PDB file of C-alpha atoms in Angstrom:
ATOM      1  CA  PRO A 923     -39.880  13.011  -1.792  1.00 39.00           C
ATOM      2  CA  LEU A 924     -42.313  15.194   0.694  1.00 38.00           C
ATOM      3  CA  SER A 925     -45.304  12.584   0.512  1.00 39.00           C
ATOM      4  CA  LEU A 926     -47.745  15.137   2.662  1.00 39.00           C
ATOM      5  CA  SER A 927     -49.009  18.062   0.759  1.00 40.00           C
ATOM      6  CA  VAL A 928     -47.760  21.047   0.298  1.00 40.00           C
ATOM      7  CA  SER A 929     -49.226  23.082  -2.370  1.00 42.00           C
ATOM      8  CA  TYR A 930     -50.339  25.633   0.377  1.00 44.00           C
ATOM      9  CA  LEU A 931     -47.008  27.012   0.930  1.00 46.00           C
ATOM     10  CA  PRO A 932     -45.908  30.286  -0.809  1.00 55.00           C
ATOM     11  CA  ASP A 933     -43.761  29.849  -4.138  1.00 58.00           C
ATOM     12  CA  CYS A 934     -40.403  31.297  -2.987  1.00 59.00           C
ATOM     13  CA  GLN A 935     -40.750  28.335  -0.054  1.00 54.00           C
ATOM     14  CA  LEU A 936     -41.984  25.480  -2.363  1.00 57.00           C
ATOM     15  CA  GLU A 937     -39.052  26.135  -4.968  1.00 65.00           C
ATOM     16  CA  HIS A 938     -36.564  26.279  -1.632  1.00 57.00           C
ATOM     17  CA  ILE A 939     -37.467  22.419  -0.811  1.00 55.00           C
ATOM     18  CA  GLN A 940     -37.133  21.828  -4.166  1.00 60.00           C
ATOM     19  CA  ARG A 941     -33.803  23.255  -4.561  1.00 66.00           C
ATOM     20  CA  GLU A 942     -32.846  21.388  -0.879  1.00 59.00           C
ATOM     21  CA  GLN A 943     -34.239  18.365  -2.218  1.00 59.00           C
ATOM     22  CA  GLN A 944     -32.070  18.449  -5.583  1.00 63.00           C
ATOM     23  CA  LYS A 945     -29.154  19.237  -3.547  1.00 61.00           C
ATOM     24  CA  LEU A 946     -29.440  16.468  -1.592  1.00 58.00           C
ATOM     25  CA  GLN A 947     -30.028  14.025  -3.758  1.00 58.00           C
ATOM     26  CA  LYS A 948     -26.700  15.123  -6.004  1.00 62.00           C
ATOM     27  CA  GLU A 949     -24.940  15.390  -3.144  1.00 58.00           C
ATOM     28  CA  GLN A 950     -26.125  12.110  -2.521  1.00 55.00           C
ATOM     29  CA  GLN A 951     -25.498  10.461  -5.653  1.00 58.00           C
ATOM     30  CA  SER A 952     -21.777  11.553  -5.374  1.00 56.00           C
ATOM     31  CA  LEU A 953     -20.920  10.265  -2.102  1.00 55.00           C
ATOM     32  CA  ALA A 954     -22.620   6.727  -3.572  1.00 53.00           C
ATOM     33  CA  GLU A 955     -20.461   7.054  -6.873  1.00 54.00           C
ATOM     34  CA  ALA A 956     -17.179   7.844  -4.985  1.00 50.00           C
ATOM     35  CA  VAL A 957     -17.678   4.332  -1.935  1.00 51.00           C
ATOM     36  CA  THR A 958     -18.226   1.994  -5.405  1.00 49.00           C
ATOM     37  CA  THR A 959     -15.209   3.688  -6.723  1.00 48.00           C
ATOM     38  CA  LEU A 960     -13.400   2.857  -3.858  1.00 47.00           C
ATOM     39  CA  THR A 961     -15.580  -0.207  -3.146  1.00 46.00           C
ATOM     40  CA  LYS A 962     -13.881  -1.755  -7.161  1.00 41.00           C
ATOM     41  CA  ASN A 963     -10.627  -0.717  -6.880  1.00 43.00           C
ATOM     42  CA  SER A 964     -10.342  -2.720  -3.389  1.00 39.00           C
ATOM     43  CA  LEU A 965      -7.755  -0.711  -1.023  1.00 43.00           C
ATOM     44  CA  ASN A 966      -4.533   1.833  -1.960  1.00 45.00           C
ATOM     45  CA  CYS A 967      -1.612   0.068  -1.430  1.00 41.00           C
ATOM     46  CA  ASN A 968      -0.149   3.318  -0.352  1.00 50.00           C
ATOM     47  CA  LYS A 969      -2.526   3.559   2.434  1.00 63.00           C
ATOM     48  CA  SER A 970      -3.792   1.357   5.345  1.00 70.00           C
ATOM     49  CA  ALA A 971      -5.582  -1.722   5.038  1.00 74.00           C
ATOM     50  CA  PHE A 972      -7.368  -0.888   8.315  1.00 87.00           C
ATOM     51  CA  HIS A 973      -9.759   1.725   8.970  1.00 93.00           C
ATOM     52  CA  PHE A 974      -9.986   2.686  12.868  1.00 96.00           C
ATOM     53  CA  GLY A 975      -6.775   4.565  14.671  1.00 95.00           C
ATOM     54  CA  VAL A 976      -5.456   5.108  11.815  1.00 95.00           C
ATOM     55  CA  SER A 977      -4.258   9.164  11.087  1.00 95.00           C
ATOM     56  CA  LEU A 978      -5.896  11.582   8.591  1.00 95.00           C
ATOM     57  CA  THR A 979      -3.282  10.813   6.075  1.00 94.00           C
ATOM     58  CA  GLU A 980      -3.003   7.523   6.142  1.00 94.00           C
ATOM     59  CA  VAL A 981      -6.575   6.270   6.247  1.00 95.00           C
ATOM     60  CA  GLN A 982      -8.335   4.702   3.055  1.00 94.00           C
ATOM     61  CA  SER A 983     -10.211   8.153   1.522  1.00 94.00           C
ATOM     62  CA  VAL A 984     -12.716   9.292  -0.952  1.00 92.00           C
ATOM     63  CA  LYS A 985     -11.953  12.180  -3.407  1.00 92.00           C
ATOM     64  CA  LEU A 986     -15.468  14.006  -2.711  1.00 89.00           C
ATOM     65  CA  GLY A 987     -16.606  16.970  -5.329  1.00 83.00           C
ATOM     66  CA  ALA A 988     -17.333  19.564  -2.890  1.00 83.00           C
ATOM     67  CA  PHE A 989     -14.288  19.033  -0.987  1.00 94.00           C
ATOM     68  CA  PRO A 990     -10.845  19.986  -0.885  1.00 94.00           C
ATOM     69  CA  ALA A 991      -8.726  16.969   0.314  1.00 96.00           C
ATOM     70  CA  PRO A 992     -10.362  13.242   0.779  1.00 95.00           C
ATOM     71  CA  ILE A 993     -12.750  12.163   2.973  1.00 96.00           C
ATOM     72  CA  PRO A 994     -12.188   9.097   4.665  1.00 96.00           C
ATOM     73  CA  TYR A 995     -13.743   6.238   3.204  1.00 95.00           C
ATOM     74  CA  VAL A 996     -15.573   4.886   6.335  1.00 96.00           C
ATOM     75  CA  LEU A 997     -17.179   7.901   7.797  1.00 96.00           C
ATOM     76  CA  CYS A 998     -18.288   7.859   3.560  1.00 95.00           C
ATOM     77  CA  ARG A 999     -19.545   3.858   3.864  1.00 95.00           C
ATOM     78  CA  VAL A1000     -21.453   4.084   7.330  1.00 96.00           C
ATOM     79  CA  SER A1001     -23.161   7.589   5.876  1.00 95.00           C
ATOM     80  CA  ALA A1002     -24.596   5.997   2.653  1.00 95.00           C
ATOM     81  CA  PHE A1003     -25.694   3.142   4.590  1.00 96.00           C
ATOM     82  CA  LEU A1004     -27.545   4.954   6.809  1.00 96.00           C
ATOM     83  CA  GLN A1005     -29.090   6.812   4.169  1.00 94.00           C
ATOM     84  CA  GLN A1006     -29.925   3.882   2.319  1.00 94.00           C
ATOM     85  CA  GLN A1007     -31.370   2.771   5.375  1.00 95.00           C
ATOM     86  CA  GLN A1008     -33.791   5.409   6.421  1.00 96.00           C
ATOM     87  CA  GLY A1009     -31.228   5.611   9.401  1.00 96.00           C
ATOM     88  CA  PHE A1010     -30.987   9.492   9.394  1.00 97.00           C
ATOM     89  CA  GLU A1011     -34.946   9.420  10.194  1.00 96.00           C
ATOM     90  CA  GLN A1012     -34.673   6.852  12.766  1.00 97.00           C
ATOM     91  CA  GLU A1013     -35.231   8.342  16.184  1.00 97.00           C
ATOM     92  CA  GLY A1014     -32.141   9.032  18.540  1.00 97.00           C
ATOM     93  CA  ILE A1015     -29.704   8.726  15.433  1.00 98.00           C
ATOM     94  CA  PHE A1016     -26.160   9.149  16.514  1.00 97.00           C
ATOM     95  CA  VAL A1017     -27.420  10.595  20.199  1.00 97.00           C
ATOM     96  CA  SER A1018     -29.136   7.232  21.931  1.00 96.00           C
ATOM     97  CA  PRO A1019     -26.927   4.670  23.688  1.00 94.00           C
ATOM     98  CA  ALA A1020     -26.370   1.449  21.189  1.00 96.00           C
ATOM     99  CA  ASP A1021     -25.929  -1.953  22.330  1.00 96.00           C
ATOM    100  CA  PRO A1022     -21.953  -1.733  23.227  1.00 96.00           C
ATOM    101  CA  ALA A1023     -21.681  -5.587  21.922  1.00 97.00           C
ATOM    102  CA  GLU A1024     -22.968  -5.168  18.521  1.00 97.00           C
ATOM    103  CA  VAL A1025     -20.969  -1.246  18.420  1.00 97.00           C
ATOM    104  CA  GLU A1026     -17.936  -3.771  18.549  1.00 97.00           C
ATOM    105  CA  VAL A1027     -19.096  -6.030  15.943  1.00 96.00           C
ATOM    106  CA  VAL A1028     -19.819  -3.358  13.501  1.00 97.00           C
ATOM    107  CA  LYS A1029     -16.508  -1.404  14.429  1.00 96.00           C
ATOM    108  CA  GLU A1030     -14.488  -4.434  13.425  1.00 96.00           C
ATOM    109  CA  LYS A1031     -16.049  -4.842  10.462  1.00 95.00           C
ATOM    110  CA  LEU A1032     -15.511  -1.294   9.338  1.00 96.00           C
ATOM    111  CA  HIS A1033     -12.379  -1.421  10.885  1.00 95.00           C
ATOM    112  CA  MET A1034     -11.030  -4.505   8.436  1.00 93.00           C
ATOM    113  CA  GLY A1035     -12.976  -3.353   5.470  1.00 92.00           C
ATOM    114  CA  THR A1036     -16.046  -6.355   5.671  1.00 93.00           C
ATOM    115  CA  PHE A1037     -18.963  -4.533   6.730  1.00 95.00           C
ATOM    116  CA  THR A1038     -21.660  -4.880   4.926  1.00 94.00           C
ATOM    117  CA  VAL A1039     -25.265  -4.563   6.997  1.00 93.00           C
ATOM    118  CA  SER A1040     -26.274  -4.500  10.138  1.00 95.00           C
ATOM    119  CA  LYS A1041     -30.198  -4.361  11.853  1.00 94.00           C
ATOM    120  CA  ASP A1042     -28.820  -1.742  14.495  1.00 97.00           C
ATOM    121  CA  LEU A1043     -28.842   1.568  12.880  1.00 97.00           C
ATOM    122  CA  HIS A1044     -28.097   3.150  15.949  1.00 98.00           C
ATOM    123  CA  ALA A1045     -24.717   0.502  16.326  1.00 97.00           C
ATOM    124  CA  VAL A1046     -23.496   2.120  12.893  1.00 97.00           C
ATOM    125  CA  ALA A1047     -24.248   5.341  13.631  1.00 97.00           C
ATOM    126  CA  ALA A1048     -22.268   5.139  16.834  1.00 97.00           C
ATOM    127  CA  CYS A1049     -19.509   4.319  15.062  1.00 97.00           C
ATOM    128  CA  VAL A1050     -18.966   7.555  13.223  1.00 97.00           C
ATOM    129  CA  LYS A1051     -18.069   9.242  17.262  1.00 96.00           C
ATOM    130  CA  LEU A1052     -15.943   6.380  17.882  1.00 97.00           C
ATOM    131  CA  TRP A1053     -14.013   6.723  14.950  1.00 98.00           C
ATOM    132  CA  PHE A1054     -12.959  10.170  15.537  1.00 98.00           C
ATOM    133  CA  GLN A1055     -12.134   9.085  19.528  1.00 96.00           C
ATOM    134  CA  CYS A1056      -9.547   6.535  18.035  1.00 96.00           C
ATOM    135  CA  LEU A1057      -7.723   9.219  16.066  1.00 96.00           C
ATOM    136  CA  PRO A1058      -4.519   9.541  17.256  1.00 95.00           C
ATOM    137  CA  ALA A1059      -4.484  13.259  17.112  1.00 95.00           C
ATOM    138  CA  SER A1060      -8.143  14.909  17.933  1.00 96.00           C
ATOM    139  CA  LEU A1061      -9.700  16.304  14.674  1.00 97.00           C
ATOM    140  CA  LEU A1062      -9.727  19.880  15.538  1.00 97.00           C
ATOM    141  CA  GLY A1063      -6.013  19.670  18.214  1.00 95.00           C
ATOM    142  CA  SER A1064      -4.124  22.593  15.725  1.00 96.00           C
ATOM    143  CA  ILE A1065      -6.592  24.927  17.301  1.00 97.00           C
ATOM    144  CA  SER A1066      -6.003  26.084  21.093  1.00 95.00           C
ATOM    145  CA  TYR A1067      -8.143  25.581  23.394  1.00 95.00           C
ATOM    146  CA  ALA A1068      -7.642  29.459  24.198  1.00 95.00           C
ATOM    147  CA  ASP A1069      -8.958  30.295  20.481  1.00 96.00           C
ATOM    148  CA  ILE A1070     -12.223  27.633  21.526  1.00 96.00           C
ATOM    149  CA  GLU A1071     -12.235  29.405  24.383  1.00 95.00           C
ATOM    150  CA  LEU A1072     -12.293  33.388  23.057  1.00 96.00           C
ATOM    151  CA  CYS A1073     -14.293  32.056  20.464  1.00 96.00           C
ATOM    152  CA  ASP A1074     -18.296  34.049  20.175  1.00 93.00           C
ATOM    153  CA  SER A1075     -18.670  34.847  16.721  1.00 95.00           C
ATOM    154  CA  GLU A1076     -19.140  33.471  13.627  1.00 93.00           C
ATOM    155  CA  GLN A1077     -16.667  35.152  11.999  1.00 94.00           C
ATOM    156  CA  HIS A1078     -14.169  34.699  14.541  1.00 96.00           C
ATOM    157  CA  THR A1079     -14.976  30.636  14.047  1.00 96.00           C
ATOM    158  CA  THR A1080     -14.456  30.890   9.865  1.00 96.00           C
ATOM    159  CA  SER A1081     -11.196  31.984  10.776  1.00 96.00           C
ATOM    160  CA  LEU A1082     -10.341  29.293  13.166  1.00 97.00           C
ATOM    161  CA  ILE A1083     -12.128  26.902  10.926  1.00 97.00           C
ATOM    162  CA  SER A1084      -9.449  28.441   8.201  1.00 96.00           C
ATOM    163  CA  THR A1085      -6.505  27.644  10.465  1.00 97.00           C
ATOM    164  CA  LEU A1086      -7.208  23.846  10.577  1.00 97.00           C
ATOM    165  CA  PRO A1087      -4.561  21.816   7.941  1.00 97.00           C
ATOM    166  CA  GLU A1088      -5.825  19.603   5.428  1.00 97.00           C
ATOM    167  CA  PRO A1089      -7.027  16.400   5.250  1.00 97.00           C
ATOM    168  CA  ASN A1090      -8.482  17.993   8.711  1.00 97.00           C
ATOM    169  CA  ARG A1091     -10.470  21.119   8.060  1.00 97.00           C
ATOM    170  CA  SER A1092     -11.955  18.615   4.876  1.00 97.00           C
ATOM    171  CA  THR A1093     -13.247  16.224   7.595  1.00 97.00           C
ATOM    172  CA  TYR A1094     -14.744  18.786   9.574  1.00 97.00           C
ATOM    173  CA  LEU A1095     -16.634  20.064   7.167  1.00 96.00           C
ATOM    174  CA  TRP A1096     -17.770  16.398   6.086  1.00 97.00           C
ATOM    175  CA  LEU A1097     -19.091  16.132   9.460  1.00 97.00           C
ATOM    176  CA  LEU A1098     -21.213  19.725   9.917  1.00 96.00           C
ATOM    177  CA  ASP A1099     -22.767  18.435   6.894  1.00 95.00           C
ATOM    178  CA  LEU A1100     -23.451  15.132   8.539  1.00 96.00           C
ATOM    179  CA  PHE A1101     -25.112  16.877  11.438  1.00 97.00           C
ATOM    180  CA  ARG A1102     -27.246  19.289   9.210  1.00 95.00           C
ATOM    181  CA  THR A1103     -28.215  15.861   7.289  1.00 95.00           C
ATOM    182  CA  VAL A1104     -29.340  15.084  10.553  1.00 96.00           C
ATOM    183  CA  LEU A1105     -30.431  18.299  11.562  1.00 96.00           C
ATOM    184  CA  ARG A1106     -32.816  18.324   8.632  1.00 94.00           C
ATOM    185  CA  SER A1107     -35.012  15.266   9.668  1.00 95.00           C
ATOM    186  CA  SER A1108     -35.301  16.217  12.822  1.00 96.00           C
ATOM    187  CA  SER A1109     -38.990  16.336  13.207  1.00 96.00           C
ATOM    188  CA  ALA A1110     -38.694  12.639  12.330  1.00 97.00           C
ATOM    189  CA  ASN A1111     -35.613  12.149  14.341  1.00 97.00           C
ATOM    190  CA  LYS A1112     -36.447  14.281  17.945  1.00 97.00           C
ATOM    191  CA  VAL A1113     -32.610  14.650  17.611  1.00 97.00           C
ATOM    192  CA  ALA A1114     -31.848  18.586  18.531  1.00 96.00           C
ATOM    193  CA  GLU A1115     -28.623  20.468  18.036  1.00 96.00           C
ATOM    194  CA  GLN A1116     -27.468  21.014  21.389  1.00 95.00           C
ATOM    195  CA  GLU A1117     -27.825  17.160  21.713  1.00 96.00           C
ATOM    196  CA  LEU A1118     -25.539  16.477  18.513  1.00 96.00           C
ATOM    197  CA  VAL A1119     -23.139  18.823  19.543  1.00 96.00           C
ATOM    198  CA  VAL A1120     -22.518  17.470  23.208  1.00 95.00           C
ATOM    199  CA  VAL A1121     -22.396  13.624  22.070  1.00 96.00           C
ATOM    200  CA  PHE A1122     -19.306  14.288  19.664  1.00 97.00           C
ATOM    201  CA  ALA A1123     -17.353  17.231  21.022  1.00 96.00           C
ATOM    202  CA  PRO A1124     -15.275  14.833  23.580  1.00 94.00           C
ATOM    203  CA  SER A1125     -14.665  13.032  20.425  1.00 95.00           C
ATOM    204  CA  LEU A1126     -13.703  16.132  18.604  1.00 96.00           C
ATOM    205  CA  PHE A1127     -11.387  17.979  20.958  1.00 95.00           C
ATOM    206  CA  VAL A1128      -9.569  17.298  24.363  1.00 91.00           C
ATOM    207  CA  THR A1129      -9.889  19.901  26.326  1.00 85.00           C
ATOM    208  CA  PRO A1130      -6.607  20.507  29.164  1.00 82.00           C
ATOM    209  CA  GLN A1131      -9.011  19.894  32.025  1.00 76.00           C
ATOM    210  CA  THR A1132     -12.218  17.444  32.258  1.00 70.00           C
ATOM    211  CA  ASN A1133     -15.124  19.598  33.290  1.00 79.00           C
ATOM    212  CA  LEU A1134     -18.265  21.022  32.605  1.00 86.00           C
ATOM    213  CA  THR A1135     -17.134  24.252  31.461  1.00 88.00           C
ATOM    214  CA  SER A1136     -14.183  23.284  29.188  1.00 91.00           C
ATOM    215  CA  LEU A1137     -16.915  21.199  27.655  1.00 91.00           C
ATOM    216  CA  SER A1138     -19.294  23.616  27.183  1.00 94.00           C
ATOM    217  CA  ASN A1139     -16.627  26.043  24.996  1.00 95.00           C
ATOM    218  CA  VAL A1140     -16.210  23.275  22.647  1.00 96.00           C
ATOM    219  CA  CYS A1141     -19.702  22.868  22.259  1.00 96.00           C
ATOM    220  CA  LYS A1142     -20.371  26.393  21.562  1.00 96.00           C
ATOM    221  CA  PHE A1143     -17.092  26.278  18.931  1.00 97.00           C
ATOM    222  CA  LEU A1144     -19.612  23.357  17.191  1.00 97.00           C
ATOM    223  CA  GLN A1145     -22.528  25.101  16.857  1.00 96.00           C
ATOM    224  CA  LEU A1146     -20.813  28.341  16.188  1.00 97.00           C
ATOM    225  CA  SER A1147     -18.719  26.115  13.775  1.00 97.00           C
ATOM    226  CA  LEU A1148     -22.507  24.431  12.423  1.00 96.00           C
ATOM    227  CA  GLN A1149     -24.182  28.189  12.126  1.00 94.00           C
ATOM    228  CA  CYS A1150     -21.569  29.167   9.764  1.00 94.00           C
ATOM    229  CA  ARG A1151     -21.373  25.816   7.775  1.00 94.00           C
ATOM    230  CA  SER A1152     -24.992  26.486   6.712  1.00 90.00           C
ATOM    231  CA  ARG A1153     -24.998  29.889   6.502  1.00 87.00           C
ATOM    232  CA  ASN A1154     -22.735  29.341   3.832  1.00 82.00           C
ATOM    233  CA  LYS A1155     -24.290  26.672   1.979  1.00 75.00           C
ATOM    234  CA  GLN A1156     -27.324  29.278   1.794  1.00 65.00           C
ATOM    235  CA  LEU A1157     -25.300  31.723   0.444  1.00 55.00           C
ATOM    236  CA  SER A1158     -23.591  29.653  -2.260  1.00 50.00           C
ATOM    237  CA  VAL A1159     -27.311  28.408  -3.302  1.00 49.00           C
ATOM    238  CA  LEU A1160     -28.115  32.267  -3.887  1.00 47.00           C
ATOM    239  CA  HIS A1161     -24.878  33.058  -5.310  1.00 42.00           C
ATOM    240  CA  ARG A1162     -25.245  29.912  -8.058  1.00 49.00           C
ATOM    241  CA  GLU A1163     -28.624  31.408  -8.430  1.00 51.00           C
ATOM    242  CA  LEU A1164     -27.827  35.118  -8.996  1.00 49.00           C
ATOM    243  CA  VAL A1165     -24.898  33.998 -11.362  1.00 49.00           C
ATOM    244  CA  ALA A1166     -27.605  31.721 -13.393  1.00 53.00           C
ATOM    245  CA  LYS A1167     -30.499  34.505 -13.276  1.00 51.00           C
ATOM    246  CA  VAL A1168     -27.629  37.374 -14.492  1.00 53.00           C
ATOM    247  CA  ALA A1169     -26.861  34.880 -17.643  1.00 53.00           C
ATOM    248  CA  SER A1170     -29.944  33.963 -18.540  1.00 58.00           C
ATOM    249  CA  LYS A1171     -30.869  37.795 -18.826  1.00 55.00           C
ATOM    250  CA  GLY A1172     -27.492  37.980 -19.975  1.00 53.00           C
ATOM    251  CA  SER A1173     -28.877  35.962 -23.118  1.00 52.00           C
ATOM    252  CA  GLU A1174     -31.754  37.378 -23.674  1.00 52.00           C
ATOM    253  CA  ALA A1175     -31.101  40.852 -24.051  1.00 49.00           C
ATOM    254  CA  SER A1176     -28.400  39.655 -26.750  1.00 47.00           C
ATOM    255  CA  PRO A1177     -29.016  39.639 -30.437  1.00 47.00           C
ATOM    256  CA  SER A1178     -29.605  36.137 -32.025  1.00 45.00           C
ATOM    257  CA  PRO A1179     -27.285  35.131 -34.332  1.00 45.00           C
ATOM    258  CA  ALA A1180     -29.943  33.743 -36.624  1.00 45.00           C
ATOM    259  CA  ASP A1181     -31.607  37.208 -37.142  1.00 43.00           C
ATOM    260  CA  PRO A1182     -29.577  39.189 -39.622  1.00 39.00           C
ATOM    261  CA  SER A1183     -31.703  42.306 -38.911  1.00 39.00           C
ATOM    262  CA  SER A1184     -30.561  42.660 -34.739  1.00 36.00           C
ATOM    263  CA  SER A1185     -26.470  42.508 -36.241  1.00 36.00           C
ATOM    264  CA  PRO A1186     -25.270  46.823 -35.984  1.00 34.00           C
ATOM    265  CA  GLN A1187     -24.824  46.666 -39.356  1.00 37.00           C
ATOM    266  CA  GLY A1188     -27.682  45.399 -40.598  1.00 38.00           C
ATOM    267  CA  PRO A1189     -28.629  42.024 -42.714  1.00 33.00           C
ATOM    268  CA  SER A1190     -24.901  40.703 -43.932  1.00 34.00           C
ATOM    269  CA  SER A1191     -24.108  40.413 -47.468  1.00 32.00           C
ATOM    270  CA  VAL A1192     -21.571  37.673 -46.935  1.00 30.00           C
ATOM    271  CA  SER A1193     -23.181  34.656 -48.657  1.00 30.00           C
ATOM    272  CA  PRO A1194     -23.001  31.223 -47.244  1.00 31.00           C
ATOM    273  CA  ALA A1195     -19.945  29.199 -47.417  1.00 33.00           C
ATOM    274  CA  PRO A1196     -20.332  26.268 -49.965  1.00 34.00           C
ATOM    275  CA  PRO A1197     -20.777  22.855 -48.175  1.00 35.00           C
ATOM    276  CA  SER A1198     -17.841  21.125 -47.622  1.00 35.00           C
TER     277      SER A1198
END
């Protein structure tokens, strides 16, 4: 909730802020419930008991309503922990260097499924990037570098994202939503969009050449992806609001069944049924 006065804002902006807060609360509740459920159920015998260096199809995952495919549990665990600890407001979260020794400690606990708490939020956040680095195949590896290099529009970006197989596509969309969560608190954490994509790009796609040009093309693709995701989320909210308004107006225009005179045939002559 906002702690400062927003009474000076126009009604439309206040409504937008309230909608964003409600949406974020629902997403957080859904994530917390999913993480709790998997924790209670322990490990699925058909999946790996470990969390790093495991393919997306074999790693322990959580079904979240907003995504077609399950999301890796370890990512949800880190996100939920950072949310609980106000980690997304921490200055430099995900982009500031973390203590390598503490990162290794946190990673090992996450890998074994024994992680509970850490005072170093930067070390916890660093494990998200490290998890993607440890995947046997890069998350965006099914997209050719030539396509990424030529990608220069949101339409082209959307088309390329749609070619990702599941669960890669859902995991990528989850990561974009994580970026959006971080950037919502940019006034507190001082993290810019460019910083996020530069930090994560090498972990998501292996370029044919390790040079700045190749990296910059991947960064451009990530930025376009983030813009597409943000726009789609906004359109989704607007669509739901439009549907709700149309439904509301439709119910107001419909004759009330409790008012017999509203019937085209006038008051009904049918006697009420006797009580059963």
